[in-house]
């Protein structure tokens, strides 16, 4: 039984390493060749994990071979347009100005139900509002709404808006993120000052503390409501 | 860059495993053949009394070699597939001990055919590939 436990740990680490090497895509965003590798890896990992008569190498070597193959395919996929087209296919327009392209749907093995479901997933509930719908190579449906159905943006309304700012985490679940502090040219005294103002003795009591490029601080103590510190801190 | 190094490292590991497998396989095949041939010659020469020093010496050579090789083979193939060899060696030992020439020759034949079979199911060939 100890063998099984140790084998499971080894294979788990190797699969984790393999998946990390392969990138960060979600299952739904995978291209066909990525999905194939993921499915096979899952199956390969199980065999030597449960059967001790099979050497662990029987699971590791094919797994690592798949990782290399995936890396190789991804590399060519990035470099060659032709290969990309062969491997992933190309996006197909299923709705255009003429309406639904039935032939394209047949080619994609899609039903009207699949199409309407995809449109709803893209927040489009009225098919008459769609100017173009494109089935992407990963199976997602991208929708371009007709001008009259598109939501108004602040530029359409000519409204003055503040620039969007990126929040940077300085304290994450009681732990100081020193790297982010350094990137913002801040030091620990900045954190100490905020903690002192909020009457908190230790960083470990803070759930989250973020700062944006406007110097606004979002702050929440553990098991207490959040606060946005109105006093702007210059960064 | 880090990823490329990792991939190169993995390629090296895979190539090493493949080389180790091929070398072990060829060596095992060759040595098993050599030791079993010498043993069968010794058995034929001493068929009246198998329990003598020359037969026992040849058997020991074969047995020692197998015990060493078995450890490496366990990393490379299914345990079930190397069981046959162990069984044949035990029977061979018993047949030598009880002076049973025909049983000894039979088991040597099994060992020889196993040596070929080992290459057949583990080695790189078109049959295995397909």
Short mmCIF file of C-alpha atoms in Angstrom, two decimals:
data_model
loop_
_atom_site.label_atom_id
_atom_site.label_comp_id
_atom_site.label_asym_id
_atom_site.label_seq_id
_atom_site.Cartn_x
_atom_site.Cartn_y
_atom_site.Cartn_z
CA UNK A 1 0.00 0.00 0.00
CA UNK A 2 2.93 2.34 0.71
CA UNK A 3 4.07 1.70 -2.86
CA UNK A 4 0.69 2.85 -4.17
CA UNK A 5 0.81 6.00 -2.05
CA UNK A 6 4.35 6.85 -3.19
CA UNK A 7 3.54 6.09 -6.82
CA UNK A 8 0.49 8.34 -6.64
CA UNK A 9 2.61 11.17 -5.22
CA UNK A 10 5.28 10.78 -7.91
CA UNK A 11 2.75 10.62 -10.76
CA UNK A 12 0.77 13.55 -9.34
CA UNK A 13 3.94 15.68 -9.27
CA UNK A 14 4.88 14.68 -12.80
CA UNK A 15 1.38 15.34 -14.19
CA UNK A 16 1.34 18.69 -12.40
CA UNK A 17 4.73 19.54 -13.90
CA UNK A 18 3.52 18.45 -17.35
CA UNK A 19 0.35 20.52 -17.14
CA UNK A 20 2.33 23.56 -15.95
CA UNK A 21 4.70 23.17 -18.88
CA UNK A 22 1.78 23.03 -21.26
CA UNK A 23 0.43 26.44 -20.32
CA UNK A 24 -2.55 27.92 -18.58
CA UNK A 25 -5.54 27.38 -20.82
CA UNK A 26 -8.93 26.41 -19.44
CA UNK A 27 -10.51 23.20 -20.79
CA UNK A 28 -13.08 25.23 -22.74
CA UNK A 29 -10.42 27.39 -24.39
CA UNK A 30 -8.32 24.50 -25.61
CA UNK A 31 -7.52 23.91 -29.21
CA UNK A 32 -8.23 20.36 -30.49
CA UNK A 33 -4.60 19.19 -30.18
CA UNK A 34 -4.40 20.52 -26.61
CA UNK A 35 -7.58 18.72 -25.62
CA UNK A 36 -6.29 15.43 -27.07
CA UNK A 37 -3.06 15.65 -25.03
CA UNK A 38 -4.96 16.50 -21.84
CA UNK A 39 -7.34 13.55 -22.26
CA UNK A 40 -4.52 11.07 -22.94
CA UNK A 41 -2.41 12.33 -20.04
CA UNK A 42 -5.28 11.74 -17.62
CA UNK A 43 -5.60 8.16 -18.81
CA UNK A 44 -1.87 7.44 -18.89
CA UNK A 45 -1.37 8.60 -15.34
CA UNK A 46 -3.94 6.12 -13.98
CA UNK A 47 -2.36 2.91 -15.32
CA UNK A 48 0.90 2.66 -13.33
CA UNK A 49 -0.71 4.40 -10.37
CA UNK A 50 -3.09 1.54 -9.62
CA UNK A 51 -1.14 -1.47 -10.90
CA UNK A 52 2.17 -2.03 -9.08
CA UNK A 53 3.24 -4.78 -11.51
CA UNK A 54 3.63 -2.10 -14.19
CA UNK A 55 6.83 -0.06 -13.84
CA UNK A 56 6.25 3.63 -13.20
CA UNK A 57 8.41 4.36 -16.26
CA UNK A 58 5.53 3.02 -18.39
CA UNK A 59 3.47 5.99 -17.27
CA UNK A 60 6.19 8.62 -17.10
CA UNK A 61 7.85 8.10 -20.48
CA UNK A 62 4.66 8.34 -22.62
CA UNK A 63 3.53 11.28 -20.49
CA UNK A 64 6.77 13.18 -21.02
CA UNK A 65 6.73 12.26 -24.71
CA UNK A 66 3.28 13.84 -24.98
CA UNK A 67 4.56 16.98 -23.26
CA UNK A 68 7.35 17.26 -25.82
CA UNK A 69 4.95 16.59 -28.68
CA UNK A 70 2.63 19.25 -27.32
CA UNK A 71 5.48 21.73 -27.00
CA UNK A 72 6.59 20.95 -30.55
CA UNK A 73 3.06 21.34 -31.97
CA UNK A 74 2.51 24.58 -30.01
CA UNK A 75 5.79 25.93 -31.37
CA UNK A 76 4.88 25.17 -34.99
CA UNK A 77 1.36 26.41 -34.31
CA UNK A 78 2.81 29.78 -33.32
CA UNK A 79 5.21 29.96 -36.24
CA UNK A 80 3.24 28.59 -39.19
CA UNK A 81 -0.09 29.94 -40.37
CA UNK A 82 -0.66 26.94 -42.63
CA UNK A 83 -0.01 24.46 -39.84
CA UNK A 84 -2.30 26.41 -37.54
CA UNK A 85 -5.05 26.17 -40.12
CA UNK A 86 -4.49 22.43 -40.52
CA UNK A 87 -4.30 21.70 -36.81
CA UNK A 88 -6.93 24.03 -35.40
CA UNK A 89 -9.15 24.72 -38.36
CA UNK A 90 -10.36 28.25 -38.96
CA UNK A 91 -13.12 30.39 -37.47
CA UNK A 92 -16.41 29.95 -39.32
CA UNK A 93 -19.10 32.61 -39.72
CA UNK A 94 -22.45 31.08 -38.82
CA UNK A 95 -24.56 34.26 -38.81
CA UNK A 96 -24.01 37.12 -41.22
CA UNK A 97 -26.10 39.79 -42.90
CA UNK A 98 -28.03 37.09 -44.81
CA UNK A 99 -29.01 35.37 -41.55
CA UNK A 100 -28.01 31.93 -40.32
CA UNK A 101 -25.59 30.11 -42.59
CA UNK A 102 -27.14 26.64 -42.58
CA UNK A 103 -24.34 25.08 -44.64
CA UNK A 104 -21.75 26.30 -42.12
CA UNK A 105 -23.82 24.85 -39.28
CA UNK A 106 -23.98 21.48 -41.05
CA UNK A 107 -20.23 21.58 -41.60
CA UNK A 108 -19.71 22.21 -37.87
CA UNK A 109 -22.20 19.49 -36.86
CA UNK A 110 -24.11 22.15 -34.96
CA UNK A 111 -27.85 22.37 -34.43
CA UNK A 112 -29.91 25.54 -34.12
CA UNK A 113 -30.15 24.73 -30.41
CA UNK A 114 -26.35 24.69 -30.11
CA UNK A 115 -26.20 28.02 -31.87
CA UNK A 116 -28.83 29.73 -29.74
CA UNK A 117 -27.21 28.28 -26.61
CA UNK A 118 -23.86 29.70 -27.70
CA UNK A 119 -25.45 33.08 -28.38
CA UNK A 120 -27.05 33.11 -24.94
CA UNK A 121 -23.68 32.24 -23.40
CA UNK A 122 -22.36 35.36 -25.17
CA UNK A 123 -25.13 37.41 -23.52
CA UNK A 124 -27.15 37.67 -26.73
CA UNK A 125 -30.75 36.58 -26.21
CA UNK A 126 -32.29 37.94 -29.46
CA UNK A 127 -30.99 36.39 -32.64
CA UNK A 128 -32.26 39.38 -34.63
CA UNK A 129 -29.75 41.60 -32.78
CA UNK A 130 -26.79 39.63 -34.12
CA UNK A 131 -24.86 41.15 -37.03
CA UNK A 132 -22.22 38.40 -37.10
CA UNK A 133 -21.64 35.23 -35.11
CA UNK A 134 -18.40 33.34 -35.52
CA UNK A 135 -17.59 29.87 -34.22
CA UNK A 136 -13.97 30.08 -33.10
CA UNK A 137 -11.48 27.23 -33.46
CA UNK A 138 -11.84 26.35 -29.76
CA UNK A 139 -15.65 26.05 -30.14
CA UNK A 140 -16.59 29.36 -28.53
CA UNK A 141 -19.06 31.61 -30.32
CA UNK A 142 -18.07 35.26 -30.74
CA UNK A 143 -20.93 37.66 -31.38
CA UNK A 144 -20.95 41.10 -32.94
CA UNK A 145 -24.23 42.87 -32.24
CA UNK A 146 -25.96 45.17 -34.71
CA UNK A 147 -25.17 48.84 -34.01
CA UNK A 148 -28.68 49.57 -32.75
CA UNK A 149 -28.49 46.64 -30.28
CA UNK A 150 -25.00 47.34 -28.98
CA UNK A 151 -24.82 48.76 -25.47
CA UNK A 152 -23.80 52.44 -25.35
CA UNK A 153 -20.27 53.09 -24.16
CA UNK A 154 -19.04 56.14 -22.26
CA UNK A 155 -17.45 57.44 -25.46
CA UNK A 156 -20.84 57.11 -27.27
CA UNK A 157 -22.38 59.20 -24.48
CA UNK A 158 -19.35 61.52 -24.39
CA UNK A 159 -19.13 61.20 -20.60
CA UNK A 160 -16.00 62.24 -18.74
CA UNK A 161 -14.45 59.16 -17.14
CA UNK A 162 -11.58 58.51 -14.81
CA UNK A 163 -8.72 56.46 -16.13
CA UNK A 164 -8.95 52.78 -15.27
CA UNK A 165 -6.39 51.78 -12.64
CA UNK A 166 -4.84 48.43 -11.92
CA UNK A 167 -4.95 47.26 -8.32
CA UNK A 168 -1.79 45.76 -6.85
CA UNK A 169 -2.00 43.44 -3.83
CA UNK A 170 0.32 44.45 -0.99
CA UNK A 171 -1.05 42.15 1.73
CA UNK A 172 -2.52 38.80 0.73
CA UNK A 173 -4.21 36.77 3.48
CA UNK A 174 -1.96 38.09 6.24
CA UNK A 175 1.23 37.96 4.19
CA UNK A 176 3.15 40.93 2.89
CA UNK A 177 3.85 40.79 -0.87
CA UNK A 178 7.31 42.35 -0.82
CA UNK A 179 7.81 42.02 -4.58
CA UNK A 180 4.82 44.30 -5.27
CA UNK A 181 6.00 46.79 -2.63
CA UNK A 182 9.37 47.00 -4.34
CA UNK A 183 7.76 47.37 -7.79
CA UNK A 184 5.86 50.41 -6.47
CA UNK A 185 8.99 51.83 -4.83
CA UNK A 186 7.39 51.52 -1.40
CA UNK A 187 8.80 50.13 1.79
CA UNK A 188 7.43 48.45 4.90
CA UNK A 189 7.00 51.82 6.64
CA UNK A 190 4.14 52.56 4.21
CA UNK A 191 2.30 49.44 5.37
CA UNK A 192 3.15 50.16 9.03
CA UNK A 193 1.64 53.62 8.68
CA UNK A 194 -1.65 52.27 7.29
CA UNK A 195 -1.80 49.55 9.96
CA UNK A 196 -1.17 52.12 12.68
CA UNK A 197 -3.94 54.35 11.33
CA UNK A 198 -6.30 51.40 11.31
CA UNK A 199 -5.16 50.35 14.81
CA UNK A 200 -3.95 46.95 13.68
CA UNK A 201 -0.94 45.42 15.39
CA UNK A 202 0.11 42.75 12.89
CA UNK A 203 0.08 42.19 9.12
CA UNK A 204 -1.32 38.71 9.77
CA UNK A 205 -4.63 40.31 10.87
CA UNK A 206 -5.16 41.81 7.42
CA UNK A 207 -7.08 39.79 4.83
CA UNK A 208 -6.27 42.00 1.86
CA UNK A 209 -4.70 45.37 1.16
CA UNK A 210 -4.47 46.67 -2.37
CA UNK A 211 -3.40 49.95 -3.89
CA UNK A 212 -4.07 51.32 -7.35
CA UNK A 213 -2.07 53.77 -9.45
CA UNK A 214 -4.28 56.61 -8.17
CA UNK A 215 -3.05 55.76 -4.70
CA UNK A 216 -6.45 54.53 -3.45
CA UNK A 217 -6.18 51.80 -0.86
CA UNK A 218 -8.67 48.94 -0.52
CA UNK A 219 -8.38 47.33 2.85
CA UNK A 220 -10.08 44.50 4.77
CA UNK A 221 -9.27 43.09 8.16
CA UNK A 222 -9.96 39.38 8.73
CA UNK A 223 -13.63 38.78 9.71
CA UNK A 224 -14.42 42.49 9.40
CA UNK A 225 -16.04 44.55 6.63
CA UNK A 226 -13.88 46.06 3.89
CA UNK A 227 -12.85 49.74 3.76
CA UNK A 228 -11.77 51.99 0.96
CA UNK A 229 -9.40 54.45 2.46
CA UNK A 230 -10.51 57.79 1.06
CA UNK A 231 -7.30 59.46 2.01
CA UNK A 232 -5.18 59.14 -1.12
CA UNK A 233 -1.70 57.86 -0.56
CA UNK A 234 0.92 59.09 -2.94
CA UNK A 235 2.87 56.26 -4.59
CA UNK B 1 13.99 29.96 -21.88
CA UNK B 2 13.26 28.00 -18.70
CA UNK B 3 10.62 26.02 -20.56
CA UNK B 4 13.03 25.22 -23.39
CA UNK B 5 15.57 23.91 -20.87
CA UNK B 6 12.87 21.80 -19.23
CA UNK B 7 11.90 20.35 -22.61
CA UNK B 8 15.53 19.62 -23.50
CA UNK B 9 15.96 17.95 -20.11
CA UNK B 10 12.88 15.79 -20.72
CA UNK B 11 14.14 14.82 -24.18
CA UNK B 12 17.45 13.76 -22.59
CA UNK B 13 15.62 11.67 -19.97
CA UNK B 14 13.54 9.91 -22.62
CA UNK B 15 16.56 9.21 -24.82
CA UNK B 16 18.48 7.86 -21.80
CA UNK B 17 15.65 5.53 -20.82
CA UNK B 18 15.41 4.25 -24.41
CA UNK B 19 19.16 3.65 -24.59
CA UNK B 20 19.26 1.92 -21.19
CA UNK B 21 16.39 -0.32 -22.29
CA UNK B 22 18.00 -1.30 -25.59
CA UNK B 23 21.42 -1.92 -24.02
CA UNK B 24 19.97 -3.95 -21.14
CA UNK B 25 17.86 -5.95 -23.53
CA UNK B 26 20.69 -6.78 -25.90
CA UNK B 27 23.05 -7.63 -23.06
CA UNK B 28 20.44 -9.82 -21.35
CA UNK B 29 19.64 -11.62 -24.57
CA UNK B 30 23.27 -12.26 -25.40
CA UNK B 31 24.31 -13.34 -21.91
CA UNK B 32 21.29 -15.55 -21.32
CA UNK B 33 22.04 -17.32 -24.58
CA UNK B 34 25.71 -17.69 -23.72
CA UNK B 35 25.15 -18.99 -20.17
CA UNK B 36 22.35 -21.34 -21.11
CA UNK B 37 24.43 -22.80 -23.96
CA UNK B 38 27.37 -23.45 -21.62
CA UNK B 39 25.01 -24.98 -19.08
CA UNK B 40 23.41 -27.28 -21.62
CA UNK B 41 26.86 -28.42 -22.83
CA UNK B 42 27.85 -29.10 -19.19
CA UNK B 43 24.61 -31.04 -18.62
CA UNK B 44 25.11 -33.20 -21.74
CA UNK B 45 28.72 -33.89 -20.79
CA UNK B 46 27.77 -34.83 -17.23
CA UNK B 47 24.39 -36.47 -17.84
CA UNK B 48 25.16 -39.33 -15.44
CA UNK B 49 25.75 -37.01 -12.53
CA UNK B 50 24.33 -33.50 -12.88
CA UNK B 51 25.15 -32.66 -9.31
CA UNK B 52 28.82 -32.04 -10.04
CA UNK B 53 30.94 -28.93 -9.82
CA UNK B 54 31.04 -27.91 -13.51
CA UNK B 55 27.22 -28.05 -13.92
CA UNK B 56 26.64 -26.26 -10.62
CA UNK B 57 29.19 -23.62 -11.59
CA UNK B 58 27.48 -22.98 -14.93
CA UNK B 59 24.09 -22.87 -13.25
CA UNK B 60 25.38 -20.38 -10.68
CA UNK B 61 26.68 -18.13 -13.44
CA UNK B 62 23.27 -18.14 -15.12
CA UNK B 63 21.38 -17.65 -11.87
CA UNK B 64 23.63 -14.81 -10.64
CA UNK B 65 23.37 -13.03 -13.96
CA UNK B 66 19.59 -13.31 -13.93
CA UNK B 67 19.27 -12.07 -10.34
CA UNK B 68 21.31 -8.98 -11.21
CA UNK B 69 19.53 -8.29 -14.49
CA UNK B 70 16.08 -8.87 -13.01
CA UNK B 71 16.45 -5.76 -10.84
CA UNK B 72 17.03 -3.58 -13.89
CA UNK B 73 14.33 -5.30 -15.94
CA UNK B 74 11.78 -4.59 -13.21
CA UNK B 75 12.14 -0.89 -14.02
CA UNK B 76 11.58 -1.50 -17.70
CA UNK B 77 8.89 -4.13 -18.05
CA UNK B 78 5.85 -5.66 -16.44
CA UNK B 79 6.75 -7.90 -13.46
CA UNK B 80 4.38 -10.58 -14.71
CA UNK B 81 6.45 -11.02 -17.87
CA UNK B 82 9.68 -11.87 -16.03
CA UNK B 83 8.05 -14.41 -13.76
CA UNK B 84 8.50 -17.22 -16.33
CA UNK B 85 12.27 -16.93 -16.13
CA UNK B 86 12.27 -17.22 -12.33
CA UNK B 87 10.04 -20.29 -12.47
CA UNK B 88 12.26 -21.97 -15.07
CA UNK B 89 15.38 -21.31 -13.02
CA UNK B 90 13.79 -22.86 -9.91
CA UNK B 91 12.77 -25.95 -11.91
CA UNK B 92 16.24 -26.13 -13.47
CA UNK B 93 17.87 -26.04 -10.05
CA UNK B 94 15.60 -28.82 -8.84
CA UNK B 95 16.24 -30.95 -11.91
CA UNK B 96 20.01 -30.61 -11.43
CA UNK B 97 19.66 -31.48 -7.76
CA UNK B 98 17.58 -34.61 -8.52
CA UNK B 99 19.68 -35.54 -11.57
CA UNK B 100 16.83 -35.22 -14.09
CA UNK B 101 18.55 -34.51 -17.39
CA UNK B 102 15.46 -34.27 -19.60
CA UNK B 103 13.77 -31.77 -17.26
CA UNK B 104 16.98 -29.74 -17.09
CA UNK B 105 17.26 -29.59 -20.91
CA UNK B 106 13.55 -28.69 -21.14
CA UNK B 107 14.01 -25.77 -18.77
CA UNK B 108 17.12 -24.57 -20.56
CA UNK B 109 15.06 -24.52 -23.77
CA UNK B 110 12.42 -22.46 -21.99
CA UNK B 111 15.12 -20.01 -20.83
CA UNK B 112 16.50 -19.74 -24.38
CA UNK B 113 13.09 -19.13 -25.89
CA UNK B 114 12.35 -16.64 -23.12
CA UNK B 115 15.50 -14.75 -24.02
CA UNK B 116 14.21 -14.43 -27.61
CA UNK B 117 10.73 -13.57 -26.37
CA UNK B 118 12.19 -10.83 -24.15
CA UNK B 119 13.66 -9.16 -27.18
CA UNK B 120 10.43 -9.71 -29.08
CA UNK B 121 8.11 -8.01 -26.59
CA UNK B 122 10.44 -5.33 -25.24
CA UNK B 123 12.65 -4.44 -28.16
CA UNK B 124 12.02 -1.86 -30.81
CA UNK B 125 10.60 -3.63 -33.86
CA UNK B 126 7.80 -3.20 -36.35
CA UNK B 127 5.61 -5.86 -34.70
CA UNK B 128 5.72 -4.04 -31.38
CA UNK B 129 5.23 -0.70 -33.07
CA UNK B 130 2.04 -1.84 -34.77
#
